[in-house]
mmCIF file of C-alpha atoms and ligand atoms in Angstrom:
data_model
loop_
_atom_site.group_PDB
_atom_site.id
_atom_site.type_symbol
_atom_site.label_atom_id
_atom_site.label_comp_id
_atom_site.label_asym_id
_atom_site.label_seq_id
_atom_site.Cartn_x
_atom_site.Cartn_y
_atom_site.Cartn_z
ATOM 1 C CA MET A 1 -27.754 -1.763 6.799
ATOM 2 C CA SER A 2 -30.062 -0.912 4.454
ATOM 3 C CA ASN A 3 -29.489 -1.268 0.615
ATOM 4 C CA LEU A 4 -31.219 1.404 -1.168
ATOM 5 C CA SER A 5 -28.406 3.100 -0.028
ATOM 6 C CA ALA A 6 -25.576 1.119 -2.269
ATOM 7 C CA ILE A 7 -24.144 1.170 -5.484
ATOM 8 C CA LEU A 8 -24.785 -1.745 -6.848
ATOM 9 C CA PRO A 9 -23.278 -3.633 -10.337
ATOM 10 C CA GLY A 10 -23.525 -1.657 -12.935
ATOM 11 C CA ALA A 11 -22.499 1.403 -11.824
ATOM 12 C CA VAL A 12 -19.718 3.586 -12.906
ATOM 13 C CA ILE A 13 -16.738 3.572 -10.123
ATOM 14 C CA GLY A 14 -13.782 6.482 -10.491
ATOM 15 C CA VAL A 15 -10.365 5.660 -9.587
ATOM 16 C CA LEU A 16 -8.375 8.290 -8.599
ATOM 17 C CA GLY A 17 -4.930 7.056 -9.707
ATOM 18 C CA SER A 18 -3.793 4.490 -12.741
ATOM 19 C CA GLY A 19 -1.014 1.818 -11.286
ATOM 20 C CA GLN A 20 -1.260 -1.606 -10.570
ATOM 21 C CA LEU A 21 -3.163 -1.142 -7.459
ATOM 22 C CA GLY A 22 -6.307 0.039 -9.579
ATOM 23 C CA ARG A 23 -5.927 -2.329 -12.203
ATOM 24 C CA MET A 24 -6.496 -5.036 -9.833
ATOM 25 C CA PHE A 25 -9.704 -2.977 -9.099
ATOM 26 C CA ALA A 26 -11.070 -3.197 -11.837
ATOM 27 C CA ILE A 27 -10.726 -6.144 -13.317
ATOM 28 C CA ALA A 28 -12.482 -6.926 -9.495
ATOM 29 C CA ALA A 29 -15.208 -4.697 -10.509
ATOM 30 C CA ARG A 30 -15.666 -5.834 -13.355
ATOM 31 C CA GLN A 31 -15.754 -8.900 -12.572
ATOM 32 C CA MET A 32 -18.751 -8.132 -10.780
ATOM 33 C CA GLY A 33 -20.227 -6.405 -12.870
ATOM 34 C CA TYR A 34 -19.049 -2.560 -12.304
ATOM 35 C CA ARG A 35 -17.184 -0.141 -14.477
ATOM 36 C CA VAL A 36 -14.956 1.844 -13.496
ATOM 37 C CA HIS A 37 -13.178 5.053 -15.376
ATOM 38 C CA THR A 38 -9.479 5.930 -15.054
ATOM 39 C CA TYR A 39 -8.324 9.055 -14.016
ATOM 40 C CA SER A 40 -4.451 10.307 -14.632
ATOM 41 C CA PRO A 41 -2.129 12.235 -16.959
ATOM 42 C CA GLU A 42 -0.470 9.116 -18.164
ATOM 43 C CA THR A 43 -2.383 6.690 -20.920
ATOM 44 C CA ASP A 44 -2.097 2.560 -22.101
ATOM 45 C CA THR A 45 -1.944 2.333 -18.373
ATOM 46 C CA PRO A 46 -1.964 -0.705 -15.814
ATOM 47 C CA THR A 47 -5.294 0.032 -14.816
ATOM 48 C CA GLY A 48 -6.583 2.351 -18.436
ATOM 49 C CA GLN A 49 -5.553 -1.073 -19.711
ATOM 50 C CA VAL A 50 -8.518 -3.002 -18.180
ATOM 51 C CA ALA A 51 -11.189 -0.803 -17.970
ATOM 52 C CA ASP A 52 -14.027 1.076 -19.661
ATOM 53 C CA VAL A 53 -12.267 5.108 -20.089
ATOM 54 C CA GLU A 54 -9.068 6.124 -18.790
ATOM 55 C CA ILE A 55 -9.061 9.978 -18.954
ATOM 56 C CA ALA A 56 -5.853 11.278 -19.631
ATOM 57 C CA ALA A 57 -5.462 14.850 -17.215
ATOM 58 C CA SER A 58 -3.467 16.665 -14.650
ATOM 59 C CA TYR A 59 -4.608 15.902 -11.064
ATOM 60 C CA GLN A 60 -3.950 20.125 -11.292
ATOM 61 C CA ASP A 61 -7.615 19.911 -14.276
ATOM 62 C CA LEU A 62 -10.065 20.722 -12.049
ATOM 63 C CA ASP A 63 -12.292 21.320 -14.040
ATOM 64 C CA ALA A 64 -11.027 17.680 -15.882
ATOM 65 C CA VAL A 65 -11.632 16.009 -12.398
ATOM 66 C CA ARG A 66 -14.809 17.509 -12.105
ATOM 67 C CA LYS A 67 -16.649 15.969 -15.448
ATOM 68 C CA PHE A 68 -14.729 12.872 -14.739
ATOM 69 C CA ALA A 69 -17.170 12.960 -11.211
ATOM 70 C CA GLN A 70 -19.561 13.671 -13.351
ATOM 71 C CA LYS A 71 -20.019 10.362 -14.529
ATOM 72 C CA VAL A 72 -19.599 8.143 -11.850
ATOM 73 C CA ALA A 73 -20.508 7.057 -8.887
ATOM 74 C CA ALA A 74 -18.456 6.983 -6.609
ATOM 75 C CA VAL A 75 -15.114 7.788 -6.555
ATOM 76 C CA THR A 76 -12.009 6.050 -5.174
ATOM 77 C CA PHE A 77 -8.425 6.571 -5.171
ATOM 78 C CA GLU A 78 -5.214 3.879 -5.425
ATOM 79 C CA PHE A 79 -2.674 6.152 -4.531
ATOM 80 C CA GLU A 80 -2.819 9.017 -1.918
ATOM 81 C CA ASN A 81 -0.880 11.674 -3.176
ATOM 82 C CA VAL A 82 -3.300 12.974 -4.945
ATOM 83 C CA PRO A 83 -3.653 17.057 -4.283
ATOM 84 C CA ALA A 84 -6.792 17.780 -2.033
ATOM 85 C CA ALA A 85 -8.469 20.828 -4.696
ATOM 86 C CA CYS A 86 -9.022 17.820 -6.510
ATOM 87 C CA VAL A 87 -10.392 15.802 -4.109
ATOM 88 C CA GLU A 88 -12.871 18.784 -3.720
ATOM 89 C CA ALA A 89 -13.286 18.931 -6.764
ATOM 90 C CA ALA A 90 -14.864 15.598 -7.164
ATOM 91 C CA ALA A 91 -16.463 15.496 -4.027
ATOM 92 C CA GLN A 92 -18.394 17.786 -5.887
ATOM 93 C CA PHE A 93 -20.253 15.641 -7.412
ATOM 94 C CA ALA A 94 -19.254 12.568 -6.408
ATOM 95 C CA PRO A 95 -18.847 10.644 -3.553
ATOM 96 C CA VAL A 96 -15.255 10.743 -2.050
ATOM 97 C CA ARG A 97 -13.776 6.806 -0.408
ATOM 98 C CA PRO A 98 -11.716 6.899 2.416
ATOM 99 C CA SER A 99 -13.039 10.833 2.114
ATOM 100 C CA GLY A 100 -10.133 14.037 1.449
ATOM 101 C CA ALA A 101 -10.752 13.866 5.747
ATOM 102 C CA VAL A 102 -8.537 10.424 5.589
ATOM 103 C CA LEU A 103 -5.687 11.361 2.628
ATOM 104 C CA HIS A 104 -5.207 14.355 3.789
ATOM 105 C CA VAL A 105 -3.996 12.462 7.922
ATOM 106 C CA THR A 106 -2.359 9.698 4.685
ATOM 107 C CA GLN A 107 0.031 12.326 2.596
ATOM 108 C CA HIS A 108 1.703 13.470 4.858
ATOM 109 C CA ARG A 109 4.000 11.815 7.637
ATOM 110 C CA ALA A 110 4.402 14.461 9.342
ATOM 111 C CA ARG A 111 0.666 14.737 9.816
ATOM 112 C CA GLU A 112 0.236 11.127 10.247
ATOM 113 C CA LYS A 113 2.569 10.543 12.945
ATOM 114 C CA SER A 114 1.491 12.738 15.425
ATOM 115 C CA PHE A 115 -1.958 11.690 14.407
ATOM 116 C CA LEU A 116 -0.790 8.230 16.052
ATOM 117 C CA ALA A 117 0.866 9.629 18.533
ATOM 118 C CA GLU A 118 -1.306 11.760 19.244
ATOM 119 C CA ASN A 119 -4.483 8.807 19.758
ATOM 120 C CA GLY A 120 -2.153 6.738 21.526
ATOM 121 C CA PHE A 121 -0.292 4.344 18.426
ATOM 122 C CA PRO A 122 2.438 3.277 18.897
ATOM 123 C CA THR A 123 5.754 4.843 16.705
ATOM 124 C CA ALA A 124 8.964 4.672 16.945
ATOM 125 C CA LYS A 125 10.171 8.298 17.976
ATOM 126 C CA PHE A 126 9.888 11.246 15.270
ATOM 127 C CA LEU A 127 10.111 15.285 15.671
ATOM 128 C CA PRO A 128 9.638 17.354 12.652
ATOM 129 C CA ALA A 129 12.300 19.212 10.635
ATOM 130 C CA ARG A 130 10.858 22.123 8.396
ATOM 131 C CA ASN A 131 14.337 23.469 8.888
ATOM 132 C CA LEU A 132 17.943 23.629 9.520
ATOM 133 C CA THR A 133 17.199 25.119 13.026
ATOM 134 C CA GLU A 134 14.428 21.883 13.485
ATOM 135 C CA LEU A 135 16.563 19.320 12.036
ATOM 136 C CA ARG A 136 19.986 19.539 14.067
ATOM 137 C CA ALA A 137 17.423 20.139 17.189
ATOM 138 C CA ALA A 138 15.762 16.146 15.766
ATOM 139 C CA VAL A 139 19.004 15.099 14.935
ATOM 140 C CA GLU A 140 19.749 16.401 18.272
ATOM 141 C CA THR A 141 17.107 15.631 20.697
ATOM 142 C CA LEU A 142 16.408 11.908 19.388
ATOM 143 C CA GLY A 143 20.733 10.752 18.484
ATOM 144 C CA CYS A 144 22.116 8.757 15.653
ATOM 145 C CA PRO A 145 21.876 6.946 13.424
ATOM 146 C CA ALA A 146 18.030 7.897 12.556
ATOM 147 C CA VAL A 147 16.035 7.632 9.313
ATOM 148 C CA LEU A 148 15.254 11.749 7.891
ATOM 149 C CA LYS A 149 12.420 10.550 6.062
ATOM 150 C CA THR A 150 10.174 13.332 3.672
ATOM 151 C CA ALA A 151 6.435 15.000 4.799
ATOM 152 C CA ARG A 152 5.744 14.410 1.189
ATOM 153 C CA SER A 153 5.553 11.949 -2.398
ATOM 154 C CA GLY A 154 7.816 9.613 0.514
ATOM 155 C CA TYR A 155 7.220 5.272 -1.525
ATOM 156 C CA ASP A 156 9.222 2.148 -1.104
ATOM 157 C CA GLY A 157 12.327 3.762 0.582
ATOM 158 C CA LYS A 158 12.491 6.835 -1.865
ATOM 159 C CA GLY A 159 13.010 10.197 -0.590
ATOM 160 C CA GLN A 160 14.317 8.688 2.521
ATOM 161 C CA ALA A 161 18.266 8.871 3.805
ATOM 162 C CA LYS A 162 19.992 6.990 7.506
ATOM 163 C CA VAL A 163 22.665 8.715 9.146
ATOM 164 C CA ASN A 164 24.978 8.714 11.229
ATOM 165 C CA ASN A 165 25.810 12.265 12.513
ATOM 166 C CA LEU A 166 24.372 15.818 12.768
ATOM 167 C CA HIS A 167 26.883 16.608 8.912
ATOM 168 C CA ASP A 168 25.314 13.740 7.365
ATOM 169 C CA ALA A 169 21.935 14.778 8.325
ATOM 170 C CA GLU A 170 22.508 18.976 6.759
ATOM 171 C CA ALA A 171 23.924 17.819 3.827
ATOM 172 C CA ALA A 172 21.177 14.862 3.221
ATOM 173 C CA PHE A 173 18.075 17.472 4.105
ATOM 174 C CA CYS A 174 19.934 19.819 1.760
ATOM 175 C CA ALA A 175 19.938 17.574 -1.287
ATOM 176 C CA ALA A 176 16.024 16.895 -0.578
ATOM 177 C CA GLY A 177 15.939 19.836 -1.275
ATOM 178 C CA GLU A 178 14.698 22.041 1.883
ATOM 179 C CA GLN A 179 12.212 20.606 2.265
ATOM 180 C CA GLU A 180 10.273 19.802 4.944
ATOM 181 C CA MET A 181 10.608 15.584 6.389
ATOM 182 C CA ILE A 182 10.620 14.210 9.947
ATOM 183 C CA VAL A 183 13.137 12.801 11.735
ATOM 184 C CA GLU A 184 13.149 9.229 13.182
ATOM 185 C CA THR A 185 14.764 6.561 15.165
ATOM 186 C CA VAL A 186 16.226 3.749 13.899
ATOM 187 C CA VAL A 187 13.977 0.508 14.671
ATOM 188 C CA ASP A 188 16.118 -1.969 15.437
ATOM 189 C CA PHE A 189 13.652 -4.692 14.320
ATOM 190 C CA GLU A 190 13.203 -8.525 14.774
ATOM 191 C CA LYS A 191 10.365 -8.090 11.575
ATOM 192 C CA GLU A 192 7.950 -6.070 9.760
ATOM 193 C CA PHE A 193 4.830 -7.118 8.792
ATOM 194 C CA SER A 194 1.353 -5.338 8.112
ATOM 195 C CA VAL A 195 -2.506 -5.865 8.872
ATOM 196 C CA VAL A 196 -4.367 -4.585 5.480
ATOM 197 C CA ALA A 197 -8.585 -4.175 6.975
ATOM 198 C CA ALA A 198 -11.660 -2.915 5.565
ATOM 199 C CA ARG A 199 -14.455 -1.123 6.650
ATOM 200 C CA GLY A 200 -18.038 -0.968 5.288
ATOM 201 C CA LEU A 201 -20.101 2.626 4.931
ATOM 202 C CA ASP A 202 -21.677 0.214 7.948
ATOM 203 C CA GLY A 203 -18.742 0.783 10.284
ATOM 204 C CA SER A 204 -18.529 -3.154 9.396
ATOM 205 C CA PHE A 205 -14.494 -4.264 9.984
ATOM 206 C CA ALA A 206 -12.102 -7.227 8.283
ATOM 207 C CA HIS A 207 -9.089 -8.612 8.004
ATOM 208 C CA TRP A 208 -6.288 -10.705 6.940
ATOM 209 C CA GLY A 209 -4.602 -10.990 9.805
ATOM 210 C CA VAL A 210 -1.135 -10.627 9.978
ATOM 211 C CA ILE A 211 1.255 -10.967 6.579
ATOM 212 C CA GLU A 212 4.909 -10.889 7.655
ATOM 213 C CA ASN A 213 6.611 -9.065 5.141
ATOM 214 C CA ARG A 214 10.554 -8.767 3.961
ATOM 215 C CA HIS A 215 12.064 -5.464 2.205
ATOM 216 C CA ARG A 216 15.167 -4.729 -0.162
ATOM 217 C CA HIS A 217 16.117 -2.088 -1.089
ATOM 218 C CA HIS A 218 13.398 -0.205 0.979
ATOM 219 C CA ILE A 219 11.490 -2.203 -1.888
ATOM 220 C CA LEU A 220 8.640 -4.803 -0.778
ATOM 221 C CA ASP A 221 10.271 -7.662 -2.375
ATOM 222 C CA LEU A 222 8.170 -11.110 0.387
ATOM 223 C CA SER A 223 4.620 -11.173 2.028
ATOM 224 C CA LEU A 224 3.498 -14.450 3.688
ATOM 225 C CA ALA A 225 0.383 -15.363 5.314
ATOM 226 C CA PRO A 226 -0.090 -15.951 7.659
ATOM 227 C CA ALA A 227 2.824 -13.637 10.141
ATOM 228 C CA ARG A 228 5.487 -16.098 11.522
ATOM 229 C CA MET A 229 5.147 -14.994 15.437
ATOM 230 C CA PRO A 230 3.427 -14.758 18.895
ATOM 231 C CA LYS A 231 -0.891 -14.708 18.514
ATOM 232 C CA LYS A 232 -0.992 -12.192 20.998
ATOM 233 C CA VAL A 233 0.813 -10.070 18.960
ATOM 234 C CA ALA A 234 -1.248 -10.795 15.935
ATOM 235 C CA ALA A 235 -4.139 -9.858 17.949
ATOM 236 C CA ASN A 236 -2.737 -6.690 18.958
ATOM 237 C CA ALA A 237 -2.149 -5.641 16.320
ATOM 238 C CA VAL A 238 -5.269 -5.856 14.657
ATOM 239 C CA GLU A 239 -6.710 -3.960 17.674
ATOM 240 C CA ILE A 240 -4.259 -0.805 17.050
ATOM 241 C CA ALA A 241 -5.803 -1.975 12.981
ATOM 242 C CA ARG A 242 -9.505 -2.487 14.045
ATOM 243 C CA LEU A 243 -8.995 1.144 16.421
ATOM 244 C CA LEU A 244 -7.672 2.755 13.738
ATOM 245 C CA VAL A 245 -10.009 2.348 10.911
ATOM 246 C CA VAL A 246 -12.864 3.756 12.974
ATOM 247 C CA LYS A 247 -10.287 7.033 14.649
ATOM 248 C CA LEU A 248 -9.679 7.630 10.918
ATOM 249 C CA ASP A 249 -13.298 6.793 9.689
ATOM 250 C CA LEU A 250 -12.556 5.360 6.313
ATOM 251 C CA VAL A 251 -14.809 3.970 4.822
ATOM 252 C CA GLY A 252 -12.291 1.138 2.647
ATOM 253 C CA VAL A 253 -8.924 -0.618 2.915
ATOM 254 C CA LEU A 254 -6.389 0.735 5.543
ATOM 255 C CA CYS A 255 -3.355 -1.048 5.599
ATOM 256 C CA ILE A 256 -0.644 -0.550 8.162
ATOM 257 C CA GLU A 257 3.200 -0.800 8.016
ATOM 258 C CA PHE A 258 4.465 -2.532 11.685
ATOM 259 C CA PHE A 259 7.991 -3.637 12.904
ATOM 260 C CA LEU A 260 8.293 -6.663 15.422
ATOM 261 C CA THR A 261 10.902 -4.783 17.831
ATOM 262 C CA ARG A 262 13.122 -8.110 19.158
ATOM 263 C CA ASN A 263 11.163 -7.292 22.542
ATOM 264 C CA TYR A 264 8.018 -8.098 21.242
ATOM 265 C CA GLU A 265 6.466 -4.671 20.717
ATOM 266 C CA ILE A 266 4.720 -3.561 17.467
ATOM 267 C CA LEU A 267 5.457 0.267 15.688
ATOM 268 C CA VAL A 268 3.429 1.537 13.696
ATOM 269 C CA ASN A 269 5.490 2.461 10.365
ATOM 270 C CA GLU A 270 3.529 3.951 7.891
ATOM 271 C CA LEU A 271 -1.273 4.143 7.068
ATOM 272 C CA ALA A 272 -2.039 2.811 3.594
ATOM 273 C CA PRO A 273 -5.278 3.808 2.504
ATOM 274 C CA ARG A 274 -6.516 1.261 0.283
ATOM 275 C CA PRO A 275 -5.527 -1.537 -0.972
ATOM 276 C CA HIS A 276 -1.657 -3.056 -0.321
ATOM 277 C CA ASN A 277 1.255 -4.162 -2.011
ATOM 278 C CA SER A 278 1.538 -7.074 0.436
ATOM 279 C CA GLY A 279 -2.029 -7.616 0.278
ATOM 280 C CA HIS A 280 -2.221 -8.470 -2.869
ATOM 281 C CA LEU A 281 -1.839 -12.485 -1.945
ATOM 282 C CA THR A 282 -5.144 -12.771 -0.657
ATOM 283 C CA ILE A 283 -6.644 -11.676 -4.368
ATOM 284 C CA ASN A 284 -5.667 -16.217 -5.080
ATOM 285 C CA ALA A 285 -5.625 -16.908 -1.457
ATOM 286 C CA SER A 286 -8.767 -15.426 1.203
ATOM 287 C CA HIS A 287 -12.548 -15.621 -0.313
ATOM 288 C CA THR A 288 -11.962 -12.211 -0.698
ATOM 289 C CA SER A 289 -8.903 -9.956 -2.481
ATOM 290 C CA GLN A 290 -8.204 -6.305 -0.944
ATOM 291 C CA PHE A 291 -10.001 -5.430 -3.873
ATOM 292 C CA GLU A 292 -13.107 -7.160 -3.953
ATOM 293 C CA GLN A 293 -13.171 -5.381 -0.566
ATOM 294 C CA GLN A 294 -12.381 -1.877 -1.788
ATOM 295 C CA LEU A 295 -15.574 -2.292 -4.242
ATOM 296 C CA ARG A 296 -17.739 -3.730 -2.059
ATOM 297 C CA ALA A 297 -16.807 -0.662 1.254
ATOM 298 C CA VAL A 298 -16.298 1.911 -1.867
ATOM 299 C CA CYS A 299 -20.620 0.881 -2.604
ATOM 300 C CA GLY A 300 -22.185 0.402 0.544
ATOM 301 C CA LEU A 301 -21.704 -2.836 -0.148
ATOM 302 C CA PRO A 302 -21.630 -5.839 2.356
ATOM 303 C CA LEU A 303 -18.056 -6.416 3.226
ATOM 304 C CA GLY A 304 -16.971 -10.173 1.977
ATOM 305 C CA SER A 305 -15.382 -13.173 3.856
ATOM 306 C CA THR A 306 -11.510 -12.007 4.655
ATOM 307 C CA GLU A 307 -10.906 -16.625 5.918
ATOM 308 C CA TYR A 308 -8.076 -17.715 3.874
ATOM 309 C CA TYR A 309 -8.613 -21.334 1.684
ATOM 310 C CA SER A 310 -4.387 -21.980 1.991
ATOM 311 C CA ALA A 311 -1.324 -19.805 3.441
ATOM 312 C CA SER A 312 0.982 -18.199 0.361
ATOM 313 C CA ALA A 313 3.746 -16.137 -0.723
ATOM 314 C CA MET A 314 4.187 -13.147 -2.878
ATOM 315 C CA ALA A 315 7.180 -12.239 -4.137
ATOM 316 C CA ASN A 316 7.332 -9.290 -6.114
ATOM 317 C CA LEU A 317 8.682 -8.717 -10.139
ATOM 318 C CA LEU A 318 10.455 -5.839 -10.330
ATOM 319 C CA GLY A 319 11.913 -4.228 -13.999
ATOM 320 C CA ASP A 320 15.576 -6.176 -12.761
ATOM 321 C CA LEU A 321 14.435 -9.178 -13.510
ATOM 322 C CA TRP A 322 14.215 -8.395 -17.788
ATOM 323 C CA GLN A 323 17.943 -6.756 -17.759
ATOM 324 C CA ASP A 324 18.903 -10.697 -19.530
ATOM 325 C CA GLY A 325 15.325 -10.850 -21.412
ATOM 326 C CA GLU A 326 12.016 -11.549 -21.028
ATOM 327 C CA PRO A 327 11.620 -13.670 -17.975
ATOM 328 C CA ASP A 328 10.652 -17.218 -18.357
ATOM 329 C CA TRP A 329 7.231 -17.223 -17.949
ATOM 330 C CA ALA A 330 6.728 -21.186 -19.009
ATOM 331 C CA ARG A 331 8.941 -22.071 -16.665
ATOM 332 C CA ALA A 332 7.747 -20.709 -13.810
ATOM 333 C CA CYS A 333 4.102 -21.376 -14.412
ATOM 334 C CA ASP A 334 4.827 -25.769 -14.085
ATOM 335 C CA LEU A 335 4.925 -24.578 -10.207
ATOM 336 C CA PRO A 336 0.870 -26.003 -10.454
ATOM 337 C CA ASP A 337 0.829 -24.236 -7.025
ATOM 338 C CA VAL A 338 1.495 -20.793 -7.974
ATOM 339 C CA LYS A 339 -0.058 -17.944 -9.566
ATOM 340 C CA LEU A 340 1.651 -14.965 -11.855
ATOM 341 C CA HIS A 341 0.536 -11.534 -12.227
ATOM 342 C CA LEU A 342 1.678 -9.150 -14.381
ATOM 343 C CA TYR A 343 0.533 -5.458 -14.582
ATOM 344 C CA GLY A 344 0.549 -4.855 -18.325
ATOM 345 C CA LYS A 345 3.962 -2.679 -18.631
ATOM 346 C CA VAL A 346 6.222 -1.969 -21.127
ATOM 347 C CA GLU A 347 9.222 -0.349 -19.915
ATOM 348 C CA PRO A 348 11.071 -2.278 -16.826
ATOM 349 C CA ARG A 349 13.945 -0.344 -14.904
ATOM 350 C CA PRO A 350 15.273 -1.344 -12.267
ATOM 351 C CA GLY A 351 13.679 -0.944 -9.528
ATOM 352 C CA ARG A 352 10.141 -0.964 -11.690
ATOM 353 C CA LYS A 353 7.244 -3.134 -9.506
ATOM 354 C CA MET A 354 6.069 -5.335 -12.970
ATOM 355 C CA GLY A 355 3.636 -8.155 -11.475
ATOM 356 C CA HIS A 356 3.839 -10.867 -9.071
ATOM 357 C CA LEU A 357 3.939 -14.252 -8.249
ATOM 358 C CA THR A 358 1.672 -16.034 -5.133
ATOM 359 C CA ALA A 359 2.349 -19.640 -4.695
ATOM 360 C CA LEU A 360 0.077 -21.605 -1.796
ATOM 361 C CA ALA A 361 0.611 -24.144 0.457
ATOM 362 C CA LEU A 362 -0.303 -25.503 3.893
ATOM 363 C CA THR A 363 1.568 -23.978 5.393
ATOM 364 C CA ALA A 364 3.235 -20.555 4.868
ATOM 365 C CA ASP A 365 7.163 -22.004 4.680
ATOM 366 C CA GLU A 366 6.537 -24.369 2.043
ATOM 367 C CA ALA A 367 5.166 -21.399 0.061
ATOM 368 C CA GLU A 368 8.217 -19.209 0.185
ATOM 369 C CA ARG A 369 9.526 -22.311 -0.253
ATOM 370 C CA GLN A 370 7.901 -21.997 -3.476
ATOM 371 C CA VAL A 371 7.705 -18.582 -4.426
ATOM 372 C CA ILE A 372 11.259 -18.351 -4.460
ATOM 373 C CA GLU A 373 11.772 -21.483 -6.149
ATOM 374 C CA ALA A 374 8.849 -19.250 -9.319
ATOM 375 C CA ARG A 375 10.701 -16.618 -9.021
ATOM 376 C CA GLN A 376 15.031 -17.905 -9.336
ATOM 377 C CA ARG A 377 12.601 -19.792 -12.445
ATOM 378 C CA LEU A 378 12.087 -16.323 -14.263
ATOM 379 C CA ALA A 379 15.563 -15.087 -14.975
ATOM 380 C CA ARG A 380 16.962 -16.450 -17.906
HETATM 381 P P1 LIG B 401 8.805 3.624 4.629
HETATM 382 O O1 LIG B 401 8.798 4.406 3.742
HETATM 383 O O2 LIG B 401 8.996 4.275 6.010
HETATM 384 O O3 LIG B 401 7.042 2.723 4.660
HETATM 385 O O4 LIG B 401 10.167 2.746 4.744
HETATM 386 C C1 LIG B 401 10.609 1.774 3.921
HETATM 387 C C2 LIG B 401 11.058 0.593 4.927
HETATM 388 O O5 LIG B 401 12.248 1.327 5.300
HETATM 389 C C3 LIG B 401 10.472 -0.222 6.225
HETATM 390 O O6 LIG B 401 9.761 -1.220 6.005
HETATM 391 C C4 LIG B 401 11.667 -0.153 6.605
HETATM 392 O O7 LIG B 401 12.404 -1.477 6.125
HETATM 393 C C5 LIG B 401 12.533 1.070 6.977
HETATM 394 N N1 LIG B 401 12.374 1.728 7.581
HETATM 395 C C6 LIG B 401 12.064 3.169 7.484
HETATM 396 N N2 LIG B 401 11.929 3.611 9.134
HETATM 397 C C7 LIG B 401 12.372 2.628 9.870
HETATM 398 C C8 LIG B 401 13.034 2.799 10.539
HETATM 399 N N3 LIG B 401 13.334 4.756 11.827
HETATM 400 N N4 LIG B 401 13.620 2.135 11.961
HETATM 401 C C9 LIG B 401 14.560 0.868 10.116
HETATM 402 N N5 LIG B 401 13.902 1.207 9.386
HETATM 403 C C10 LIG B 401 13.069 1.496 8.470
#
């Protein structure tokens, strides 16, 4: 790879979006001497608090997007629901990595699932439901129970409903405003896991192996690395990640969420073309974090080593923890192998991701035990 194409330290990187993923990206970028501009409709955001410049404007304000893009060397994003027109406007002035084409596929569940199926990647059975007629046909074909998911803007189980019969399915479809959905069979899984992978501008590939994930109320609760599963299954999942980043021609980071079924089949559930909550443990546990890797890929630098220093576990801290007052930070910090990350959000609403804890230990089981204890110590 020629260094001539690389965007070097001192340059400005633009981030569309301003949440915790942008914040951790900005921290990695500033560590390496880059400047960061963030763009979202809000102010005093998790990313804005650590960026050089925080632009507060609508994603629909294409003049503001163009002005933003003119001042940066490259644009990346920290959530995938950026309108296509916004990405196109930015791309007139700076390379957007991953590209608008990757966003187009991954910001729409039906398109994403069809892309996976058409390219031979294993998924749960699904059918599109753009109207009530298609919904009825889909539920009839796939049977119940089934999961209904909105095609757009779904995350952390939002826009999702499990239904046990056609009547419930119709009610859920109407309750969601008859917007486009997909119907999916319910997977009886042994566990959920993810592979966070990266692809450089030169086509180089890196990954952090398999990460085991546990959800509570559809929100990620705990992640453990390495995931406890047969080596062969893990190797298959990494191979799927490698094929996927090539097929998508992705430059940046991609998280692939998987189900491991009870008979040890793997199914792709969802793609996120950016760092992911399950990869937060790479900040403390790996030579290169997922955020530094995103920066390296976006800037056309060589990718860093994804080797782990140790096994690790990550526990999310949701706003619910604040219900009896400020959590007891000092008690959790009294565990010397546990690291605290907070995102600078002022209002701790239930279900809102406020921060996370990462524990490092010799085994994933021991790291899990420690991170759970640390989180318990926070509760008043
Ligand atoms: P998603 O928004 O697709 O990532 O779904 C959030 C969570 O809901 C997943 O991590 C699973 O725990 C659960 N879930 C989603 N789809 C299915 C499915 N087809 N079968 C069983 N559980 C599911």
